[in-house]
Coordinates of C-alpha atoms in Angstrom, one line a residue:
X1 CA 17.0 -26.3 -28.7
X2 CA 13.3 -26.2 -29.1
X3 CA 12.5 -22.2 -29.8
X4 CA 9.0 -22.6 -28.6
X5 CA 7.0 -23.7 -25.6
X6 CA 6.8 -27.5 -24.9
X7 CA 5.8 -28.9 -21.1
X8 CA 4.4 -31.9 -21.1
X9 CA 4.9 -33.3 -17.9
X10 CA 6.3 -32.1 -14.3
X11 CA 9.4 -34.8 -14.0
X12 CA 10.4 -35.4 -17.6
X13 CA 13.5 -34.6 -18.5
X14 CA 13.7 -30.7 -18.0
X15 CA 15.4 -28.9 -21.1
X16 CA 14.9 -24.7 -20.8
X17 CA 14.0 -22.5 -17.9
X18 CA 12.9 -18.7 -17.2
X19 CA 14.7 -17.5 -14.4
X20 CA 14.7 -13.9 -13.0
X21 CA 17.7 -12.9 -10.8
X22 CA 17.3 -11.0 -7.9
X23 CA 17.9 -7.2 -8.5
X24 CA 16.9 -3.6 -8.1
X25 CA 13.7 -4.6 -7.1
X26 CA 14.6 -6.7 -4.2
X27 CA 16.9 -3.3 -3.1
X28 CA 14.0 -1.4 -3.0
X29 CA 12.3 -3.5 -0.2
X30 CA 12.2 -2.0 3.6
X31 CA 10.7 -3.1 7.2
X32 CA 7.9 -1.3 6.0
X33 CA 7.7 -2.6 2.6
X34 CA 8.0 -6.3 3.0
X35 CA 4.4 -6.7 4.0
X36 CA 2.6 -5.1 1.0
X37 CA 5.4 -6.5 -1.0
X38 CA 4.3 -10.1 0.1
X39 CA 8.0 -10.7 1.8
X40 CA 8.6 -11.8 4.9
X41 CA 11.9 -9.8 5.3
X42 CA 14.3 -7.4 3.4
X43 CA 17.1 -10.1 1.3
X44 CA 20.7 -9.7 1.8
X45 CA 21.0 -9.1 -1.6
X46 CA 23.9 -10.1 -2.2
X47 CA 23.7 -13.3 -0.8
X48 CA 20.7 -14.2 -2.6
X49 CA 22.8 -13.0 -5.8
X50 CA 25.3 -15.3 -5.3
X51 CA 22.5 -17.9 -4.0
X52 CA 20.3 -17.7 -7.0
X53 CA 24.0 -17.8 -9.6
X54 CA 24.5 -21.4 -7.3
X55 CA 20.5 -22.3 -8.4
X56 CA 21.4 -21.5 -12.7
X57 CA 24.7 -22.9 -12.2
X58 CA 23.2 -26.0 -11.1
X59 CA 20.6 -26.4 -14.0
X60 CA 23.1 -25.2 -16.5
X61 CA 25.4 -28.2 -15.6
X62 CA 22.7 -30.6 -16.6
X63 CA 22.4 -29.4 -19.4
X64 CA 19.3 -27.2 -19.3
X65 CA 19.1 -23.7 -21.3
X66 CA 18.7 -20.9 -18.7
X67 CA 17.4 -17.5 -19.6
X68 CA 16.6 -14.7 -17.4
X69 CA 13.4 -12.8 -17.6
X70 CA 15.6 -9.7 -17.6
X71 CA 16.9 -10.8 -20.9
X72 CA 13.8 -11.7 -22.6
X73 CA 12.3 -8.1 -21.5
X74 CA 15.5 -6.0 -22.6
X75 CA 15.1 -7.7 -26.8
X76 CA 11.5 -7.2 -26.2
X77 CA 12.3 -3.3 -25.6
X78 CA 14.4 -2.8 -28.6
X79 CA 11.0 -3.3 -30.9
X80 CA 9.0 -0.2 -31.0
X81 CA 5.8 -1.1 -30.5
X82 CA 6.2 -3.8 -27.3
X83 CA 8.5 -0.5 -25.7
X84 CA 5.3 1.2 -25.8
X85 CA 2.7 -0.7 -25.5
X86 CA 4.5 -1.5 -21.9
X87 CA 5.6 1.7 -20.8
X88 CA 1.8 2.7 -21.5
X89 CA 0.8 0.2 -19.0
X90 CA 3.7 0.9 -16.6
X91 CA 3.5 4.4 -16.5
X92 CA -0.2 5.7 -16.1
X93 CA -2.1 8.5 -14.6
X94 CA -2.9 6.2 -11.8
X95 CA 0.5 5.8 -10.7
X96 CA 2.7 9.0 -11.5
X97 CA 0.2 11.2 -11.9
X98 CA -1.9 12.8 -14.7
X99 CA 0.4 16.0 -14.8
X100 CA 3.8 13.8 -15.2
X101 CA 2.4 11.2 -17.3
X102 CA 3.5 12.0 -21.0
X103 CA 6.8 13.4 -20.0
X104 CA 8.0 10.5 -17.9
X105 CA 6.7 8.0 -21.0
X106 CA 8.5 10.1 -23.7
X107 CA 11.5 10.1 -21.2
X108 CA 11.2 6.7 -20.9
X109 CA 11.2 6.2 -24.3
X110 CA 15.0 7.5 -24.6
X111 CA 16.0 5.0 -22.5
X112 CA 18.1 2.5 -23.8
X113 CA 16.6 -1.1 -23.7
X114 CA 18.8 -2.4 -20.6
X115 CA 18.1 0.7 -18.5
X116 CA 14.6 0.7 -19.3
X117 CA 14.4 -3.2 -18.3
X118 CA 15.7 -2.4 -15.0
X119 CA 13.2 0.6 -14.9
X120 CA 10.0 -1.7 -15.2
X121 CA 11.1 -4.5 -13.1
X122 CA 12.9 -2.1 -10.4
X123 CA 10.9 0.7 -10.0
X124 CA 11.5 4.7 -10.2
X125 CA 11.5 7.1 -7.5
X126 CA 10.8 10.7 -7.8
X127 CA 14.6 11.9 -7.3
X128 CA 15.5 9.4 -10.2
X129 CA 13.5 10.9 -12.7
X130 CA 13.9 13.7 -14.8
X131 CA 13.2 17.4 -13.9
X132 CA 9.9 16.1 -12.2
X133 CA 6.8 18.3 -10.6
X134 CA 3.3 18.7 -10.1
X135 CA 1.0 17.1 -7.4
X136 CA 2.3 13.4 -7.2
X137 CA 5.9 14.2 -7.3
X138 CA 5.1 16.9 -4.6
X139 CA 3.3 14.8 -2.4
X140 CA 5.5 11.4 -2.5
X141 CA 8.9 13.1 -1.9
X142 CA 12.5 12.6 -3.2
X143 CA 12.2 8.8 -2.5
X144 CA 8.2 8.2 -3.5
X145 CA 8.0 5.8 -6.1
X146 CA 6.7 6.6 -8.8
X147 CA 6.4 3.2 -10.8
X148 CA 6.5 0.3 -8.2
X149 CA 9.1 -2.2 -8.0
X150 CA 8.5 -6.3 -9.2
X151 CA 10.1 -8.0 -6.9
X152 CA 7.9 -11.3 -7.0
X153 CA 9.3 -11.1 -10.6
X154 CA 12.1 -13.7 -9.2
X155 CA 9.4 -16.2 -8.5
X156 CA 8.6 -16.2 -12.1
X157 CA 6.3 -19.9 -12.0
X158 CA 3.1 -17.5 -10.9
X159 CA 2.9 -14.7 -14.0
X160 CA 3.2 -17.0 -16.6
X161 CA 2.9 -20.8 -17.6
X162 CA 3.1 -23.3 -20.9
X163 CA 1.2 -26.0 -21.4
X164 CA 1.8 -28.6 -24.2
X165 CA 2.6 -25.9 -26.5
X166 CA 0.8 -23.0 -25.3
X167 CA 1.6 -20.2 -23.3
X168 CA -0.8 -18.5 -20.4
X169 CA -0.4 -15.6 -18.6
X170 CA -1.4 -15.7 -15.0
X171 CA -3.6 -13.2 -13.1
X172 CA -1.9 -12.1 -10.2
X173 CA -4.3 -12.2 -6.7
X174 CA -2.4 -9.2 -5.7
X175 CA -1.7 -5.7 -6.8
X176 CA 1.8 -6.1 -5.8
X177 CA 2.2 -8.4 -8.5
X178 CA -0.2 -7.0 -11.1
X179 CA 2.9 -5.5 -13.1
X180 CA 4.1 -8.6 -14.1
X181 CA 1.2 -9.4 -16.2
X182 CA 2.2 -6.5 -18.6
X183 CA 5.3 -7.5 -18.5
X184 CA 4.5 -11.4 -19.4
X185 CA 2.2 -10.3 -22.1
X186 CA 4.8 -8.2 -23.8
X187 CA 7.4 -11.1 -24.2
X188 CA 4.7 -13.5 -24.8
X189 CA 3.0 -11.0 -27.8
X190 CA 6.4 -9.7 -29.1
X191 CA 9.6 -12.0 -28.2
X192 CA 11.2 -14.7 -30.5
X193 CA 11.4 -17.1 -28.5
X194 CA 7.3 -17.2 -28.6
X195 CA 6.4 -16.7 -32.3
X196 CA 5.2 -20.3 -32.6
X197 CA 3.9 -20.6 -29.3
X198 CA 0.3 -21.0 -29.2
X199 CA -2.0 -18.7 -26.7
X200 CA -5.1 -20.6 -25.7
X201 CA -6.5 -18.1 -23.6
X202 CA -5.3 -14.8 -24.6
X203 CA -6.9 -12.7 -22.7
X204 CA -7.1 -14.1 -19.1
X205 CA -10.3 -12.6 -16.8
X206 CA -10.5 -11.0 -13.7
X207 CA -10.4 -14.0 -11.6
X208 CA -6.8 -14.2 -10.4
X209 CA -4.8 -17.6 -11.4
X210 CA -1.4 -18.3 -10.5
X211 CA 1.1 -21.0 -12.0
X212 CA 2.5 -22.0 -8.4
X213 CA -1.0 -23.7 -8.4
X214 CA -0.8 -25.2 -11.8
X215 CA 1.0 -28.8 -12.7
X216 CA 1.1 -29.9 -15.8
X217 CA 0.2 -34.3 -14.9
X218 CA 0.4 -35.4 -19.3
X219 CA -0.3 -33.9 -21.9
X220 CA -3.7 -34.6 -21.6
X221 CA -4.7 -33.4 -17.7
X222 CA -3.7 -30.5 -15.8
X223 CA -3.7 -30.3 -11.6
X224 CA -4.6 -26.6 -10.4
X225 CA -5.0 -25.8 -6.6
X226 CA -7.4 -23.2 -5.4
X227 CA -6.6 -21.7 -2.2
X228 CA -5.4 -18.3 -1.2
X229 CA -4.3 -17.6 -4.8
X230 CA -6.5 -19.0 -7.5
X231 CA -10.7 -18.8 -8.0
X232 CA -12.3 -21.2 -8.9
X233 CA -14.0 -19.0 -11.4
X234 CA -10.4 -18.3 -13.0
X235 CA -10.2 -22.2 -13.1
X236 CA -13.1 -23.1 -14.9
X237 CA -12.6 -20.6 -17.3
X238 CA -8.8 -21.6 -18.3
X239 CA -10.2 -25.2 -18.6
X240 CA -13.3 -23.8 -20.8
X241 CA -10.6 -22.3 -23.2
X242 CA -7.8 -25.0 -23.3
X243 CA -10.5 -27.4 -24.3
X244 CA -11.6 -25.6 -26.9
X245 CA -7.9 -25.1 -27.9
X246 CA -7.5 -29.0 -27.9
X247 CA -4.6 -28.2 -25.4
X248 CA -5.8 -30.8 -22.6
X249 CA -8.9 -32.7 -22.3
X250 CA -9.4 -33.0 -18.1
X251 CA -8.5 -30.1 -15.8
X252 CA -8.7 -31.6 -11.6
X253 CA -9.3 -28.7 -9.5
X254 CA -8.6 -28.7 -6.1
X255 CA -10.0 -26.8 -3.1
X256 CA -7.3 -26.5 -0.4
X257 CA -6.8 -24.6 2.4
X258 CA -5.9 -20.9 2.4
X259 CA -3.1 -19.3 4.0
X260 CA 0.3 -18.1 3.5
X261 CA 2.2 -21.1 4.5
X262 CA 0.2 -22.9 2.0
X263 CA -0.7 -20.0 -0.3
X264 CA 0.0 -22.2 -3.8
X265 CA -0.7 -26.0 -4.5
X266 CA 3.5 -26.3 -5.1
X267 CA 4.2 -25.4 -1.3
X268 CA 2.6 -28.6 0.3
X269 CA 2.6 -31.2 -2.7
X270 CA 5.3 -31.2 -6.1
X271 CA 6.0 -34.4 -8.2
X272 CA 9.3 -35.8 -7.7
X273 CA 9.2 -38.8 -10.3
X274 CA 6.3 -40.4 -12.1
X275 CA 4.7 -42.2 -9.1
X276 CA 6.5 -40.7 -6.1
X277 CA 5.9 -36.7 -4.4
X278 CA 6.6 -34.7 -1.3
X279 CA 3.8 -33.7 0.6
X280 CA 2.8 -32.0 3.6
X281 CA 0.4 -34.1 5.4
X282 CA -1.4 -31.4 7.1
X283 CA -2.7 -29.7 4.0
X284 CA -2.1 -32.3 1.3
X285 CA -4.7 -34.9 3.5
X286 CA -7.7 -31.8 3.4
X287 CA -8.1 -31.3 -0.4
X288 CA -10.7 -32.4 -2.1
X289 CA -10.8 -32.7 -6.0
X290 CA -13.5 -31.9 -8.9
X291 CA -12.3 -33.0 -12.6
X292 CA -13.5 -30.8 -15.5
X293 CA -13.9 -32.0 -18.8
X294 CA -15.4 -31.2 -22.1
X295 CA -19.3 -30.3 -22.3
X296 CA -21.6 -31.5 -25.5
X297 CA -22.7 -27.6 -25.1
X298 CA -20.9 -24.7 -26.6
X299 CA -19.2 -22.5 -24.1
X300 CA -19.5 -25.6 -21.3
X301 CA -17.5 -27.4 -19.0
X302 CA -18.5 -30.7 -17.0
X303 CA -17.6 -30.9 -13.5
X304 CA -17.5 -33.9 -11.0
X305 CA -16.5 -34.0 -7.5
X306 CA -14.1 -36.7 -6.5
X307 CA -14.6 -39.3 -4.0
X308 CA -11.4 -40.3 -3.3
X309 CA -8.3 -38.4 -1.1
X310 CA -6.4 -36.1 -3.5
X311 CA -3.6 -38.4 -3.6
X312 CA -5.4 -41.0 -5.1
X313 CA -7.0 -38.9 -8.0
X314 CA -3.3 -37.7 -8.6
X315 CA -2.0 -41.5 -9.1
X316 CA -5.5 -42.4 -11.2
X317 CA -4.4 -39.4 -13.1
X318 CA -1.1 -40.2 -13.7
X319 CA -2.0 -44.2 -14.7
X320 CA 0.2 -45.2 -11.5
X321 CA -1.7 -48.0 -9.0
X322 CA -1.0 -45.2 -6.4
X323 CA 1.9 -42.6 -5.5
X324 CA 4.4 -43.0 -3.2
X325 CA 4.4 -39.9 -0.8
X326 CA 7.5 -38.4 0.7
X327 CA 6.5 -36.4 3.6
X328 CA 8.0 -33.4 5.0
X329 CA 10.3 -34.3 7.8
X330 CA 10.1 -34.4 11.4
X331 CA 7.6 -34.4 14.0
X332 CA 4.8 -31.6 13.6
X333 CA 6.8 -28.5 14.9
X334 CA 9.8 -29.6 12.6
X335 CA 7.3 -30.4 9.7
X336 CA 5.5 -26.9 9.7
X337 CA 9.1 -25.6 9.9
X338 CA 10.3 -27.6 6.9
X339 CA 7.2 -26.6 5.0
X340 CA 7.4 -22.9 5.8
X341 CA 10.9 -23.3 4.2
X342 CA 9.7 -24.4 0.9
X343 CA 11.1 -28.0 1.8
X344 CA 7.7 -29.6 -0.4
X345 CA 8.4 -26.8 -3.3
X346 CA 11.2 -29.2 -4.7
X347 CA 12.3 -28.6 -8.9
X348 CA 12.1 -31.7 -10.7
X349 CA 14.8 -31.6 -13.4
X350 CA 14.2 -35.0 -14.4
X351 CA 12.7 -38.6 -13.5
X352 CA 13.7 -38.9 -9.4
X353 CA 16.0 -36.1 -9.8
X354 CA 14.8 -32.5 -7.6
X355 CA 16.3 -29.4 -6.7
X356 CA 16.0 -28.3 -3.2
X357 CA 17.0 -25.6 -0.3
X358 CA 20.0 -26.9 1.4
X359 CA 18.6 -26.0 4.8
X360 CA 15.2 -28.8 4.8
X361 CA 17.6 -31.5 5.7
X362 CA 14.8 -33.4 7.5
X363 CA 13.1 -33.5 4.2
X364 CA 16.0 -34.1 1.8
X365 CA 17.0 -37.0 3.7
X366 CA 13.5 -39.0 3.5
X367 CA 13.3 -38.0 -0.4
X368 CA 16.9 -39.0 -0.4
X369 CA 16.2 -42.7 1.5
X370 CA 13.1 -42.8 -0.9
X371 CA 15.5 -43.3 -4.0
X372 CA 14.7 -39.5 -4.9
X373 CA 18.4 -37.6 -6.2
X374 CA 18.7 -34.7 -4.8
X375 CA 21.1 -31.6 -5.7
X376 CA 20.9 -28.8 -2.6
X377 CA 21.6 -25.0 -3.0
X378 CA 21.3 -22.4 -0.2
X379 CA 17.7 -20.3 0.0
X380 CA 17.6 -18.5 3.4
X381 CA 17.4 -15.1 1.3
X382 CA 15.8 -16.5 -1.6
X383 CA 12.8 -17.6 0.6
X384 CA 12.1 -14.6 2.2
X385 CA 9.8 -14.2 -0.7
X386 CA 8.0 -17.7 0.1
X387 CA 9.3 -19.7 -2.7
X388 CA 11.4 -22.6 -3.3
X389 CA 13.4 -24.1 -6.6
X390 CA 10.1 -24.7 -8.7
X391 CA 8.6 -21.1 -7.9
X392 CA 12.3 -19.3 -9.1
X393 CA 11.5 -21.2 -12.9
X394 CA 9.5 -21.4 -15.2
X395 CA 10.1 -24.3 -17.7
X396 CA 9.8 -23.7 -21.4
X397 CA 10.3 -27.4 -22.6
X398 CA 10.2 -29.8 -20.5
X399 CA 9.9 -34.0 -22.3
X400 CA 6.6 -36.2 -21.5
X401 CA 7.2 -38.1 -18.3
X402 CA 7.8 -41.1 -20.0
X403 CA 10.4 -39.9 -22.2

């Protein structure tokens, strides 16, 4: 198995896949939570357990490599310097407190790697650490948190994504998420599995960019939405620094709608096979497209709009004489439904072969009269989080479309 990062394509053959099960972190979510948590509801967690074990079981039995973020994080904590490098950036001033601060890191640090894990991605309340005081502690309560739970971590697509065979860490649009990107960076700086990996833009800006809004088309052009999640800023400058890498040589941005149903590009448009997608007409039909390429000038990027619908810079893009488009099911009411329930964020495991949530039968059934394979598992719980199949992975190596 390849050890480092190699995507090439979104629907060649898919070979190893970041996961993150559902955990501690989901447990921690309430009523009052879910909002600022960006859920839509609390999970049965078991059921999205058992749910998510049906989603790796599936991959594993074609033959794809599954690892769990968890894992990756718990050999990244038994090496000194990545334990605390991250528990620095976990556990700050800002959030326990500037009186608790060096006792709860050198506690931490006495952890053993698995606990620890469980720790950063879960969260700590005040009656789970040790022997704690002082203003923060007092003010909180028993049950304050004192280091915030991840539970977007399951959708592990947005904090991190390879191209070719470089690695970028995404900047999350919202502090709820912001955690993750010290947690990506450690296992991308310290882990293995990443030694050869290339880092093209190592030190991401400001300007929040999110892989649910990244597809890799070849290994030559890259398709990012902008909409509720990614800036056009953070755009241009990812493109800036992966040409200068020699990691793609066109970047199409596209400016779509925002809102929540259609908060990432993958919600209302994911490749199925080489020349045929799901869509959702609604959004899909209002985005307009800019291509970026390589400037003569140091430091610049050239940008063009696009005259034609989004659909047809995707097929010019992809060297097909257009795409055939699978659209969500039903009539408009049923559609939006569909949609809300990820029924367009479909996991391409390999040419005309998808992953999808069992419960967009609408949908399944036109990719499935379309020629498209499809392999169903359950995601009423999983989606509460708004994301489907290709937001709960991340590949590692994926083959060239036309391999």
């Amino acid at each position: 198995m390849t050890a480092f990062p190699a995507v090439q394509s979104e629907t060649g053959h898919l070979r190893s896949v970041i996961v993150c099960a559902p955990g501690p972190a989901q447990a921690r979510l309430t009523p009052s939570t879910c909002d600022a948590m960006l859920f839509d509801d609390v999970m049965w967690l078991e059921q999205a357990q058992t749910d998510h074990r049906r989603f790796t079981t599936l991959l594993e039995a074609e033959g794809i490599e599954v690892i769990d973020l968890r894992d990756l994080l718990i050999d990244v904590l038994a090496i000194a310097p990545a334990r605390k490098a991250l528990v620095a950036a976990r556990v700050t001033a800002d959030t326990v407190g500037i009186g608790l601060c060096d006792d709860l890191r050198a506690w931490c640090d006495d952890l053993g790697p698995a606990r620890l894990a469980d720790l950063l991605m879960g969260g700590l309340t005040v009656d789970e650490a040790p022997d704690v005081s002082g203003l923060t502690a007092q003010v909180l309560g028993p049950e304050g948190l004192l280091v915030a739970p991840l539970p977007n971590l399951m959708f592990p697509r947005d904090s991190s994504l390879c191209v070719n065979g470089g690695v970028i860490r995404g900047t999350m649009r919202y502090a709820a998420r912001g955690g993750e990107t010290a947690i990506l960076k450690a296992i991308h700086d310290h882990h293995p599995r990443f030694r050869e990996a290339a880092h093209p833009w190592p030190v991401p800006g400001l300007a929040p960019l999110e892989g649910g809004d990244v597809m890799v088309l070849s290994r030559s052009t890259l398709l990012i939405g902008m909409g509720e999640r990614t800036a056009p800023q953070a755009v241009g400058q990812m493109a800036r620094a992966l040409f200068d890498a020699g990691q793609v040589q066109r970047v199409i941005a596209c400016t779509m709608p925002k809102g929540r149903a259609s908060m990432h590009l993958d919600t209302v448009f994911t490749l199925c096979d080489r020349d045929r997608a799901t869509a959702y007409p609604e959004v899909a039909e209002a985005i307009t497209c800019h291509s970026i390429r390589p400037a003569s000038a140091p430091g610049a990027i050239d940008v063009t709009a696009e005259t034609t619908p989004f659909l047809n810079v995707v097929a010019e893009a992809l060297g097909q004489p257009g795409l055939r488009v699978i659209a969500t099911g039903g009539d408009r009411y049923l559609r939006a439904r569909e949609q809300w329930d990820d029924g367009n964020n479909v996991l391409a495991i390999g040419p005309g072969k998808v992953l999808a949530y069992d419960r967009n039968t609408r949908t399944n059934t036109l990719l499935r009269k379309a020629g498209i394979e499809v392999i169903t598992f359950p995601g009423g719980e999983l989606g509460r989080g708004r994301g489907g199949p290709r937001c709960l992975s991340c590949p590692l190596v994926r083959d060239a479309a036309g391999d």
